[in-house]
C-alpha cells in the first residue's frame, strides 16, 4: 500500500483534517488543523479536496520516507525541508520518488507545517473525521495518538500528475504569511462585552500581549496588562472557536481547536475566523495586539476563503 513511513515524528506530528464538527454536545473537541490557511493551501497544491487529511508537524525535526512515488506539498512554518539532502521548496507541489527521504529542520518562525500528498492520507473515520484529538483519544491512526517512529501513514495512491508539476503549481507570494511579524487580530465582540467597563476594553485594545509558553492546540495564553470583568464568572456555556476568555488573573486566553466544550469565564468576544490561522502560528514570545473588527467585512472575507477552497462550512 502507498504510504509514508515515519522515521522521526519530531516534537509532535498529528493527522488532521477539517475537524470533527457537531460533536460538542457529546463533550468532544473539534480538533482539525489549527492553521486552516496553510492546511487548505497544502491540499490545493496537490489537487486534493480541502477535507483531505494532512500531517500537522509542530516545531519540525520530523523525517519521512516514501514507499511509493508521490506528489506532495509542504506549507506553513518554514522548516528548511530537504529531499534526500537537497533543499526543497515549500508552498508548491513537489515530486517525491519511492525510497526518498523528506527531512525537516526546526521551525525558524511560526510553529506548524502541513504536509499533504496527492490522493490524501488515509485514516479511520471516527464521528465523521480522522482529526487527532489526544485529549479525547480520538482520531489519527489509533485512538488519538500522535504519529510515532515506524508508523506507516497510508495514502490513496494517485499516479503523479506530470501536468501539475509542469505547471509548477505554487502558492502566490501574497498568500504566504511572514510568521516573523507581530500579529494584529480582529475581534467580534460578544454579548458578554457589556460585562467589561469602557476603560477595561480600551486597555485591552491599546495593549500589546505576548504569547506565553503555556500555549497549545487547546488555546493561546497571553501575558500583558490584566483585564477585569465586572463579573467573576458565568454559568458554564458552549465555547466558540476563537473565544477570548478572561480568567480571574485578567490574562486573555484565545480558545483553539482542541478547546474544552464548556467554560464559565467571561468572554470579551471572538477572534475573527480568518485571523485564527495566524494566531495558530504564533510562537511563545510573539507580540499580539487586538483591534475591533467589522462583522460584515470579516464575514465576506470568510466567504471568499471558503468558496475558493470549497469548504463545507
PDB file of C-alpha atoms in Angstrom:
ATOM      1  CA  UNK A   1       0.000   0.000   0.000  1.00  0.00           C
ATOM      2  CA  UNK A   2       1.207   3.517  -0.805  1.00  0.00           C
ATOM      3  CA  UNK A   3       2.435   5.177   2.375  1.00  0.00           C
ATOM      4  CA  UNK A   4       4.887   7.498   4.046  1.00  0.00           C
ATOM      5  CA  UNK A   5       6.902   5.852   6.794  1.00  0.00           C
ATOM      6  CA  UNK A   6       7.632   7.977   9.847  1.00  0.00           C
ATOM      7  CA  UNK A   7      11.367   7.805  10.502  1.00  0.00           C
ATOM      8  CA  UNK A   8      11.103  10.515  13.149  1.00  0.00           C
ATOM      9  CA  UNK A   9       7.911  12.324  14.210  1.00  0.00           C
ATOM     10  CA  UNK A  10       9.662  15.403  15.603  1.00  0.00           C
ATOM     11  CA  UNK A  11       8.119  17.135  18.616  1.00  0.00           C
ATOM     12  CA  UNK A  12       4.527  16.408  17.568  1.00  0.00           C
ATOM     13  CA  UNK A  13       3.056  15.154  14.290  1.00  0.00           C
ATOM     14  CA  UNK A  14      -0.687  14.627  14.004  1.00  0.00           C
ATOM     15  CA  UNK A  15      -3.091  13.560  11.277  1.00  0.00           C
ATOM     16  CA  UNK A  16      -5.649  16.323  10.838  1.00  0.00           C
ATOM     17  CA  UNK A  17      -8.467  17.328   8.508  1.00  0.00           C
ATOM     18  CA  UNK A  18     -11.183  19.984   8.850  1.00  0.00           C
ATOM     19  CA  UNK A  19     -12.154  18.679  12.272  1.00  0.00           C
ATOM     20  CA  UNK A  20     -14.917  16.756  13.984  1.00  0.00           C
ATOM     21  CA  UNK A  21     -17.897  19.092  13.714  1.00  0.00           C
ATOM     22  CA  UNK A  22     -21.180  18.815  15.603  1.00  0.00           C
ATOM     23  CA  UNK A  23     -19.823  16.721  18.481  1.00  0.00           C
ATOM     24  CA  UNK A  24     -19.620  19.329  21.260  1.00  0.00           C
ATOM     25  CA  UNK A  25     -22.887  18.078  22.763  1.00  0.00           C
ATOM     26  CA  UNK A  26     -21.043  14.817  23.444  1.00  0.00           C
ATOM     27  CA  UNK A  27     -18.285  16.696  25.280  1.00  0.00           C
ATOM     28  CA  UNK A  28     -15.814  16.182  22.428  1.00  0.00           C
ATOM     29  CA  UNK A  29     -13.427  18.722  20.956  1.00  0.00           C
ATOM     30  CA  UNK A  30     -13.491  19.813  17.336  1.00  0.00           C
ATOM     31  CA  UNK A  31      -9.845  19.106  16.516  1.00  0.00           C
ATOM     32  CA  UNK A  32      -8.632  19.667  12.958  1.00  0.00           C
ATOM     33  CA  UNK A  33      -5.835  21.767  11.500  1.00  0.00           C
ATOM     34  CA  UNK A  34      -5.347  24.870  13.637  1.00  0.00           C
ATOM     35  CA  UNK A  35      -3.827  26.789  10.715  1.00  0.00           C
ATOM     36  CA  UNK A  36      -6.574  26.242   8.175  1.00  0.00           C
ATOM     37  CA  UNK A  37      -4.944  28.652   5.720  1.00  0.00           C
ATOM     38  CA  UNK A  38      -1.763  26.577   5.429  1.00  0.00           C
ATOM     39  CA  UNK A  39      -3.602  23.230   5.512  1.00  0.00           C
ATOM     40  CA  UNK A  40      -6.002  24.233   2.732  1.00  0.00           C
ATOM     41  CA  UNK A  41      -3.167  25.503   0.537  1.00  0.00           C
ATOM     42  CA  UNK A  42      -1.255  22.236   1.030  1.00  0.00           C
ATOM     43  CA  UNK A  43      -4.240  20.232  -0.218  1.00  0.00           C
ATOM     44  CA  UNK A  44      -4.988  22.684  -3.015  1.00  0.00           C
ATOM     45  CA  UNK A  45      -1.446  22.489  -4.373  1.00  0.00           C
ATOM     46  CA  UNK A  46      -1.636  18.700  -4.837  1.00  0.00           C
ATOM     47  CA  UNK A  47      -5.183  18.741  -6.188  1.00  0.00           C
ATOM     48  CA  UNK A  48      -6.967  17.371  -3.112  1.00  0.00           C
ATOM     49  CA  UNK A  49     -10.292  18.495  -1.723  1.00  0.00           C
ATOM     50  CA  UNK A  50      -9.985  20.717   1.363  1.00  0.00           C
ATOM     51  CA  UNK A  51     -11.207  17.967   3.710  1.00  0.00           C
ATOM     52  CA  UNK A  52      -8.388  15.552   2.773  1.00  0.00           C
ATOM     53  CA  UNK A  53      -6.183  14.553   5.706  1.00  0.00           C
ATOM     54  CA  UNK A  54      -2.789  16.199   6.148  1.00  0.00           C
ATOM     55  CA  UNK A  55       0.037  15.787   8.641  1.00  0.00           C
ATOM     56  CA  UNK A  56       0.380  18.720  11.044  1.00  0.00           C
ATOM     57  CA  UNK A  57       4.007  18.969  12.174  1.00  0.00           C
ATOM     58  CA  UNK A  58       4.740  21.116  15.235  1.00  0.00           C
ATOM     59  CA  UNK A  59       8.206  22.680  15.603  1.00  0.00           C
ATOM     60  CA  UNK A  60       9.722  20.459  12.899  1.00  0.00           C
ATOM     61  CA  UNK A  61      12.628  17.981  13.166  1.00  0.00           C
ATOM     62  CA  UNK A  62      10.468  15.282  11.515  1.00  0.00           C
ATOM     63  CA  UNK A  63      11.522  12.772   8.879  1.00  0.00           C
ATOM     64  CA  UNK A  64       9.541  10.626   6.416  1.00  0.00           C
ATOM     65  CA  UNK A  65      10.396   8.121   3.685  1.00  0.00           C
ATOM     66  CA  UNK A  66       8.182   7.377   0.667  1.00  0.00           C
ATOM     67  CA  UNK A  67       7.137   3.804  -0.102  1.00  0.00           C
ATOM     68  CA  UNK A  68       5.691   4.836  -3.497  1.00  0.00           C
ATOM     69  CA  UNK A  69       6.215   7.740  -5.862  1.00  0.00           C
ATOM     70  CA  UNK A  70       4.028  10.657  -4.822  1.00  0.00           C
ATOM     71  CA  UNK A  71       3.329  14.345  -5.302  1.00  0.00           C
ATOM     72  CA  UNK A  72       3.394  16.321  -2.083  1.00  0.00           C
ATOM     73  CA  UNK A  73       3.298  19.873  -0.775  1.00  0.00           C
ATOM     74  CA  UNK A  74       4.597  21.402   2.444  1.00  0.00           C
ATOM     75  CA  UNK A  75       3.182  24.687   3.733  1.00  0.00           C
ATOM     76  CA  UNK A  76       3.135  26.648   6.976  1.00  0.00           C
ATOM     77  CA  UNK A  77       6.121  27.444   9.157  1.00  0.00           C
ATOM     78  CA  UNK A  78       9.482  27.376   7.313  1.00  0.00           C
ATOM     79  CA  UNK A  79      11.415  24.267   8.386  1.00  0.00           C
ATOM     80  CA  UNK A  80      14.229  24.067   5.792  1.00  0.00           C
ATOM     81  CA  UNK A  81      12.933  20.865   4.150  1.00  0.00           C
ATOM     82  CA  UNK A  82      15.398  18.555   2.432  1.00  0.00           C
ATOM     83  CA  UNK A  83      14.555  15.840  -0.089  1.00  0.00           C
ATOM     84  CA  UNK A  84      17.469  13.404   0.078  1.00  0.00           C
ATOM     85  CA  UNK A  85      19.638  16.245   1.456  1.00  0.00           C
ATOM     86  CA  UNK A  86      18.671  18.577  -1.415  1.00  0.00           C
ATOM     87  CA  UNK A  87      16.766  21.731  -0.381  1.00  0.00           C
ATOM     88  CA  UNK A  88      13.065  21.509  -1.213  1.00  0.00           C
ATOM     89  CA  UNK A  89      10.760  24.444  -1.844  1.00  0.00           C
ATOM     90  CA  UNK A  90       7.728  24.919   0.390  1.00  0.00           C
ATOM     91  CA  UNK A  91       4.313  26.244  -0.704  1.00  0.00           C
ATOM     92  CA  UNK A  92       4.454  24.366  -4.009  1.00  0.00           C
ATOM     93  CA  UNK A  93       3.934  20.807  -5.262  1.00  0.00           C
ATOM     94  CA  UNK A  94       6.990  18.542  -5.392  1.00  0.00           C
ATOM     95  CA  UNK A  95       7.574  15.055  -6.810  1.00  0.00           C
ATOM     96  CA  UNK A  96       8.973  12.527  -4.322  1.00  0.00           C
ATOM     97  CA  UNK A  97      10.254   9.180  -5.558  1.00  0.00           C
ATOM     98  CA  UNK A  98       9.872   5.886  -3.734  1.00  0.00           C
ATOM     99  CA  UNK A  99      12.750   5.470  -1.299  1.00  0.00           C
ATOM    100  CA  UNK A 100      13.453   9.181  -0.978  1.00  0.00           C
ATOM    101  CA  UNK A 101      13.560  10.816   2.448  1.00  0.00           C
ATOM    102  CA  UNK A 102      11.966  14.107   3.443  1.00  0.00           C
ATOM    103  CA  UNK A 103      13.750  15.782   6.374  1.00  0.00           C
ATOM    104  CA  UNK A 104      12.526  18.863   8.187  1.00  0.00           C
ATOM    105  CA  UNK A 105      14.643  21.131  10.345  1.00  0.00           C
ATOM    106  CA  UNK A 106      13.369  23.218  13.229  1.00  0.00           C
ATOM    107  CA  UNK A 107      10.818  25.961  12.645  1.00  0.00           C
ATOM    108  CA  UNK A 108      12.615  29.263  12.059  1.00  0.00           C
ATOM    109  CA  UNK A 109       9.425  31.263  12.513  1.00  0.00           C
ATOM    110  CA  UNK A 110       5.940  30.049  13.328  1.00  0.00           C
ATOM    111  CA  UNK A 111       5.043  26.719  14.884  1.00  0.00           C
ATOM    112  CA  UNK A 112       3.377  24.340  12.461  1.00  0.00           C
ATOM    113  CA  UNK A 113       3.898  22.954   8.963  1.00  0.00           C
ATOM    114  CA  UNK A 114       1.372  20.974   6.931  1.00  0.00           C
ATOM    115  CA  UNK A 115       2.258  18.052   4.685  1.00  0.00           C
ATOM    116  CA  UNK A 116      -0.230  16.963   2.021  1.00  0.00           C
ATOM    117  CA  UNK A 117       0.096  14.169  -0.528  1.00  0.00           C
ATOM    118  CA  UNK A 118      -1.850  13.842  -3.763  1.00  0.00           C
ATOM    119  CA  UNK A 119      -4.742  11.467  -3.076  1.00  0.00           C
ATOM    120  CA  UNK A 120      -4.842  12.318   0.630  1.00  0.00           C
ATOM    121  CA  UNK A 121      -3.699  10.393   3.699  1.00  0.00           C
ATOM    122  CA  UNK A 122      -5.960   7.585   4.896  1.00  0.00           C
ATOM    123  CA  UNK A 123      -7.042   7.021   8.491  1.00  0.00           C
ATOM    124  CA  UNK A 124     -10.107   5.577  10.229  1.00  0.00           C
ATOM    125  CA  UNK A 125     -13.180   7.785  10.234  1.00  0.00           C
ATOM    126  CA  UNK A 126     -14.348   8.498  13.788  1.00  0.00           C
ATOM    127  CA  UNK A 127     -17.563  10.512  14.042  1.00  0.00           C
ATOM    128  CA  UNK A 128     -17.054  11.964  10.596  1.00  0.00           C
ATOM    129  CA  UNK A 129     -13.371  12.873  10.832  1.00  0.00           C
ATOM    130  CA  UNK A 130      -9.877  11.443  11.213  1.00  0.00           C
ATOM    131  CA  UNK A 131      -8.712  14.509  13.182  1.00  0.00           C
ATOM    132  CA  UNK A 132      -6.362  13.595  16.026  1.00  0.00           C
ATOM    133  CA  UNK A 133      -7.514  14.908  19.409  1.00  0.00           C
ATOM    134  CA  UNK A 134      -5.157  13.465  22.009  1.00  0.00           C
ATOM    135  CA  UNK A 135      -7.231  14.640  24.998  1.00  0.00           C
ATOM    136  CA  UNK A 136     -10.300  12.806  23.619  1.00  0.00           C
ATOM    137  CA  UNK A 137      -8.286   9.749  22.480  1.00  0.00           C
ATOM    138  CA  UNK A 138      -9.936  10.032  19.060  1.00  0.00           C
ATOM    139  CA  UNK A 139      -8.667  10.081  15.506  1.00  0.00           C
ATOM    140  CA  UNK A 140      -5.296   9.576  13.881  1.00  0.00           C
ATOM    141  CA  UNK A 141      -4.072   6.095  13.085  1.00  0.00           C
ATOM    142  CA  UNK A 142      -5.072   4.732  16.501  1.00  0.00           C
ATOM    143  CA  UNK A 143      -7.105   6.151  19.400  1.00  0.00           C
ATOM    144  CA  UNK A 144      -5.955   9.755  19.057  1.00  0.00           C
ATOM    145  CA  UNK A 145      -2.245   9.019  19.388  1.00  0.00           C
ATOM    146  CA  UNK A 146       0.404  11.211  17.727  1.00  0.00           C
ATOM    147  CA  UNK A 147       2.486   9.634  14.975  1.00  0.00           C
ATOM    148  CA  UNK A 148       5.482   7.670  16.213  1.00  0.00           C
ATOM    149  CA  UNK A 149       8.637   6.278  14.641  1.00  0.00           C
ATOM    150  CA  UNK A 150       7.808   3.329  12.403  1.00  0.00           C
ATOM    151  CA  UNK A 151       4.213   4.347  11.649  1.00  0.00           C
ATOM    152  CA  UNK A 152       3.158   3.808   8.055  1.00  0.00           C
ATOM    153  CA  UNK A 153       0.779   6.592   7.062  1.00  0.00           C
ATOM    154  CA  UNK A 154      -1.137   5.261   4.051  1.00  0.00           C
ATOM    155  CA  UNK A 155      -2.424   7.470   1.293  1.00  0.00           C
ATOM    156  CA  UNK A 156      -4.763   6.952  -1.641  1.00  0.00           C
ATOM    157  CA  UNK A 157      -2.259   6.280  -4.402  1.00  0.00           C
ATOM    158  CA  UNK A 158      -2.563   8.642  -7.313  1.00  0.00           C
ATOM    159  CA  UNK A 159      -0.155   8.340 -10.216  1.00  0.00           C
ATOM    160  CA  UNK A 160       1.799  11.623 -10.037  1.00  0.00           C
ATOM    161  CA  UNK A 161       0.266  14.137 -12.437  1.00  0.00           C
ATOM    162  CA  UNK A 162       3.049  15.443 -14.725  1.00  0.00           C
ATOM    163  CA  UNK A 163       0.894  18.345 -15.905  1.00  0.00           C
ATOM    164  CA  UNK A 164       0.556  19.545 -12.312  1.00  0.00           C
ATOM    165  CA  UNK A 165       4.319  19.534 -11.895  1.00  0.00           C
ATOM    166  CA  UNK A 166       4.959  21.076 -15.312  1.00  0.00           C
ATOM    167  CA  UNK A 167       2.706  23.983 -14.363  1.00  0.00           C
ATOM    168  CA  UNK A 168       4.950  24.442 -11.315  1.00  0.00           C
ATOM    169  CA  UNK A 169       1.877  24.770  -9.128  1.00  0.00           C
ATOM    170  CA  UNK A 170       2.744  27.075  -6.262  1.00  0.00           C
ATOM    171  CA  UNK A 171       1.122  29.480  -3.850  1.00  0.00           C
ATOM    172  CA  UNK A 172       1.222  33.130  -4.958  1.00  0.00           C
ATOM    173  CA  UNK A 173       3.624  35.039  -2.736  1.00  0.00           C
ATOM    174  CA  UNK A 174       0.895  37.378  -1.456  1.00  0.00           C
ATOM    175  CA  UNK A 175      -0.765  34.402   0.262  1.00  0.00           C
ATOM    176  CA  UNK A 176       2.393  33.179   2.041  1.00  0.00           C
ATOM    177  CA  UNK A 177       2.445  34.675   5.555  1.00  0.00           C
ATOM    178  CA  UNK A 178       5.527  36.139   7.189  1.00  0.00           C
ATOM    179  CA  UNK A 179       5.449  34.393  10.555  1.00  0.00           C
ATOM    180  CA  UNK A 180       8.223  36.573  11.984  1.00  0.00           C
ATOM    181  CA  UNK A 181       5.986  39.644  12.193  1.00  0.00           C
ATOM    182  CA  UNK A 182       3.865  40.830  15.157  1.00  0.00           C
ATOM    183  CA  UNK A 183       0.201  39.864  14.935  1.00  0.00           C
ATOM    184  CA  UNK A 184      -2.889  42.043  14.849  1.00  0.00           C
ATOM    185  CA  UNK A 185      -6.136  40.146  15.439  1.00  0.00           C
ATOM    186  CA  UNK A 186      -9.601  41.454  14.665  1.00  0.00           C
ATOM    187  CA  UNK A 187     -12.254  40.902  17.313  1.00  0.00           C
ATOM    188  CA  UNK A 188     -16.001  40.399  17.022  1.00  0.00           C
ATOM    189  CA  UNK A 189     -17.354  41.404  20.418  1.00  0.00           C
ATOM    190  CA  UNK A 190     -19.884  39.120  22.103  1.00  0.00           C
ATOM    191  CA  UNK A 191     -22.901  39.859  24.258  1.00  0.00           C
ATOM    192  CA  UNK A 192     -20.631  39.495  27.294  1.00  0.00           C
ATOM    193  CA  UNK A 193     -18.570  42.511  26.182  1.00  0.00           C
ATOM    194  CA  UNK A 194     -21.041  44.543  28.268  1.00  0.00           C
ATOM    195  CA  UNK A 195     -19.501  42.926  31.353  1.00  0.00           C
ATOM    196  CA  UNK A 196     -16.302  44.935  30.746  1.00  0.00           C
ATOM    197  CA  UNK A 197     -16.198  48.631  31.530  1.00  0.00           C
ATOM    198  CA  UNK A 198     -15.188  51.003  28.733  1.00  0.00           C
ATOM    199  CA  UNK A 199     -11.820  51.648  30.385  1.00  0.00           C
ATOM    200  CA  UNK A 200     -11.062  47.903  30.551  1.00  0.00           C
ATOM    201  CA  UNK A 201     -11.909  47.411  26.878  1.00  0.00           C
ATOM    202  CA  UNK A 202      -9.850  50.453  25.940  1.00  0.00           C
ATOM    203  CA  UNK A 203      -6.864  48.963  27.813  1.00  0.00           C
ATOM    204  CA  UNK A 204      -7.384  45.629  26.053  1.00  0.00           C
ATOM    205  CA  UNK A 205      -7.310  47.182  22.576  1.00  0.00           C
ATOM    206  CA  UNK A 206      -4.453  49.586  23.370  1.00  0.00           C
ATOM    207  CA  UNK A 207      -2.168  46.920  24.859  1.00  0.00           C
ATOM    208  CA  UNK A 208       0.316  44.532  23.340  1.00  0.00           C
ATOM    209  CA  UNK A 209       0.325  40.989  24.652  1.00  0.00           C
ATOM    210  CA  UNK A 210       2.932  38.270  24.438  1.00  0.00           C
ATOM    211  CA  UNK A 211       2.253  34.630  23.618  1.00  0.00           C
ATOM    212  CA  UNK A 212       3.211  32.579  26.673  1.00  0.00           C
ATOM    213  CA  UNK A 213       4.957  29.224  26.908  1.00  0.00           C
ATOM    214  CA  UNK A 214       1.640  27.719  28.071  1.00  0.00           C
ATOM    215  CA  UNK A 215       0.205  27.635  24.565  1.00  0.00           C
ATOM    216  CA  UNK A 216      -1.053  24.533  22.782  1.00  0.00           C
ATOM    217  CA  UNK A 217      -3.817  23.297  20.498  1.00  0.00           C
ATOM    218  CA  UNK A 218      -6.407  23.960  23.236  1.00  0.00           C
ATOM    219  CA  UNK A 219      -5.700  27.656  23.468  1.00  0.00           C
ATOM    220  CA  UNK A 220      -3.233  30.503  23.141  1.00  0.00           C
ATOM    221  CA  UNK A 221      -2.421  32.025  26.527  1.00  0.00           C
ATOM    222  CA  UNK A 222      -1.302  35.636  26.504  1.00  0.00           C
ATOM    223  CA  UNK A 223       0.538  37.752  29.043  1.00  0.00           C
ATOM    224  CA  UNK A 224       0.274  41.519  29.397  1.00  0.00           C
ATOM    225  CA  UNK A 225      -1.896  44.169  31.071  1.00  0.00           C
ATOM    226  CA  UNK A 226      -4.648  42.476  33.071  1.00  0.00           C
ATOM    227  CA  UNK A 227      -8.267  42.991  32.026  1.00  0.00           C
ATOM    228  CA  UNK A 228     -11.023  42.683  34.611  1.00  0.00           C
ATOM    229  CA  UNK A 229     -14.705  41.978  34.061  1.00  0.00           C
ATOM    230  CA  UNK A 230     -17.447  43.256  36.349  1.00  0.00           C
ATOM    231  CA  UNK A 231     -18.498  39.650  36.968  1.00  0.00           C
ATOM    232  CA  UNK A 232     -16.394  36.837  38.411  1.00  0.00           C
ATOM    233  CA  UNK A 233     -17.864  34.161  36.207  1.00  0.00           C
ATOM    234  CA  UNK A 234     -20.908  32.933  34.319  1.00  0.00           C
ATOM    235  CA  UNK A 235     -22.924  29.752  34.159  1.00  0.00           C
ATOM    236  CA  UNK A 236     -20.869  27.381  32.015  1.00  0.00           C
ATOM    237  CA  UNK A 237     -21.800  27.584  28.345  1.00  0.00           C
ATOM    238  CA  UNK A 238     -20.548  26.388  24.974  1.00  0.00           C
ATOM    239  CA  UNK A 239     -17.283  27.899  23.774  1.00  0.00           C
ATOM    240  CA  UNK A 240     -16.818  29.033  20.179  1.00  0.00           C
ATOM    241  CA  UNK A 241     -13.577  28.726  18.225  1.00  0.00           C
ATOM    242  CA  UNK A 242     -11.532  31.866  18.827  1.00  0.00           C
ATOM    243  CA  UNK A 243     -13.363  32.886  22.017  1.00  0.00           C
ATOM    244  CA  UNK A 244     -11.347  35.333  24.149  1.00  0.00           C
ATOM    245  CA  UNK A 245     -11.735  34.202  27.735  1.00  0.00           C
ATOM    246  CA  UNK A 246     -10.729  36.468  30.613  1.00  0.00           C
ATOM    247  CA  UNK A 247      -9.954  34.335  33.704  1.00  0.00           C
ATOM    248  CA  UNK A 248      -9.595  35.825  37.213  1.00  0.00           C
ATOM    249  CA  UNK A 249      -5.916  36.783  36.663  1.00  0.00           C
ATOM    250  CA  UNK A 250      -7.013  39.024  33.766  1.00  0.00           C
ATOM    251  CA  UNK A 251      -4.672  37.402  31.215  1.00  0.00           C
ATOM    252  CA  UNK A 252      -6.587  36.630  27.976  1.00  0.00           C
ATOM    253  CA  UNK A 253      -6.812  33.102  26.575  1.00  0.00           C
ATOM    254  CA  UNK A 254      -7.887  32.595  22.954  1.00  0.00           C
ATOM    255  CA  UNK A 255      -9.504  29.155  22.593  1.00  0.00           C
ATOM    256  CA  UNK A 256      -8.433  26.991  19.645  1.00  0.00           C
ATOM    257  CA  UNK A 257      -9.421  23.681  18.042  1.00  0.00           C
ATOM    258  CA  UNK A 258      -8.856  21.304  20.962  1.00  0.00           C
ATOM    259  CA  UNK A 259     -10.630  23.591  23.446  1.00  0.00           C
ATOM    260  CA  UNK A 260     -12.950  22.263  26.134  1.00  0.00           C
ATOM    261  CA  UNK A 261     -16.600  22.397  25.101  1.00  0.00           C
ATOM    262  CA  UNK A 262     -17.868  24.368  28.125  1.00  0.00           C
ATOM    263  CA  UNK A 263     -16.466  27.244  30.132  1.00  0.00           C
ATOM    264  CA  UNK A 264     -17.506  29.684  32.826  1.00  0.00           C
ATOM    265  CA  UNK A 265     -15.117  32.606  32.350  1.00  0.00           C
ATOM    266  CA  UNK A 266     -16.493  35.827  30.837  1.00  0.00           C
ATOM    267  CA  UNK A 267     -15.628  36.307  27.170  1.00  0.00           C
ATOM    268  CA  UNK A 268     -14.959  39.682  25.579  1.00  0.00           C
ATOM    269  CA  UNK A 269     -15.578  38.342  22.079  1.00  0.00           C
ATOM    270  CA  UNK A 270     -14.113  36.097  19.396  1.00  0.00           C
ATOM    271  CA  UNK A 271     -11.089  36.421  17.160  1.00  0.00           C
ATOM    272  CA  UNK A 272     -12.238  36.568  13.527  1.00  0.00           C
ATOM    273  CA  UNK A 273     -12.238  33.133  11.868  1.00  0.00           C
ATOM    274  CA  UNK A 274      -9.940  34.318   9.087  1.00  0.00           C
ATOM    275  CA  UNK A 275      -7.348  35.550  11.630  1.00  0.00           C
ATOM    276  CA  UNK A 276      -7.098  32.379  13.726  1.00  0.00           C
ATOM    277  CA  UNK A 277      -4.631  30.761  11.303  1.00  0.00           C
ATOM    278  CA  UNK A 278      -2.118  33.495  12.035  1.00  0.00           C
ATOM    279  CA  UNK A 279      -2.525  33.054  15.796  1.00  0.00           C
ATOM    280  CA  UNK A 280      -2.039  29.291  15.376  1.00  0.00           C
ATOM    281  CA  UNK A 281       1.495  30.034  14.131  1.00  0.00           C
ATOM    282  CA  UNK A 282       2.386  32.387  16.989  1.00  0.00           C
ATOM    283  CA  UNK A 283       5.390  31.003  18.852  1.00  0.00           C
ATOM    284  CA  UNK A 284       5.979  31.907  22.503  1.00  0.00           C
ATOM    285  CA  UNK A 285       7.250  35.480  22.714  1.00  0.00           C
ATOM    286  CA  UNK A 286       5.281  36.689  19.686  1.00  0.00           C
ATOM    287  CA  UNK A 287       3.667  40.104  20.100  1.00  0.00           C
ATOM    288  CA  UNK A 288      -0.123  40.211  19.689  1.00  0.00           C
ATOM    289  CA  UNK A 289      -2.485  43.165  19.526  1.00  0.00           C
ATOM    290  CA  UNK A 290      -6.267  43.276  19.127  1.00  0.00           C
ATOM    291  CA  UNK A 291      -8.480  45.660  17.175  1.00  0.00           C
ATOM    292  CA  UNK A 292     -12.238  45.794  16.756  1.00  0.00           C
ATOM    293  CA  UNK A 293     -13.369  44.094  13.561  1.00  0.00           C
ATOM    294  CA  UNK A 294     -16.189  44.894  11.162  1.00  0.00           C
ATOM    295  CA  UNK A 295     -18.558  41.907  11.124  1.00  0.00           C
ATOM    296  CA  UNK A 296     -19.702  42.496   7.520  1.00  0.00           C
ATOM    297  CA  UNK A 297     -16.129  42.780   6.230  1.00  0.00           C
ATOM    298  CA  UNK A 298     -14.931  39.743   8.162  1.00  0.00           C
ATOM    299  CA  UNK A 299     -17.911  37.648   7.056  1.00  0.00           C
ATOM    300  CA  UNK A 300     -17.195  38.462   3.409  1.00  0.00           C
ATOM    301  CA  UNK A 301     -13.519  37.567   3.820  1.00  0.00           C
ATOM    302  CA  UNK A 302     -14.511  34.195   5.295  1.00  0.00           C
ATOM    303  CA  UNK A 303     -16.996  33.578   2.464  1.00  0.00           C
ATOM    304  CA  UNK A 304     -14.314  34.266  -0.123  1.00  0.00           C
ATOM    305  CA  UNK A 305     -11.856  31.935   1.618  1.00  0.00           C
ATOM    306  CA  UNK A 306     -14.481  29.199   1.935  1.00  0.00           C
ATOM    307  CA  UNK A 307     -15.575  29.477  -1.682  1.00  0.00           C
ATOM    308  CA  UNK A 308     -12.024  29.377  -3.032  1.00  0.00           C
ATOM    309  CA  UNK A 309     -11.137  26.173  -1.186  1.00  0.00           C
ATOM    310  CA  UNK A 310     -14.622  24.628  -1.341  1.00  0.00           C
ATOM    311  CA  UNK A 311     -15.061  24.391   2.418  1.00  0.00           C
ATOM    312  CA  UNK A 312     -18.318  22.783   3.560  1.00  0.00           C
ATOM    313  CA  UNK A 313     -18.956  25.445   6.229  1.00  0.00           C
TER     314      UNK A 313
END
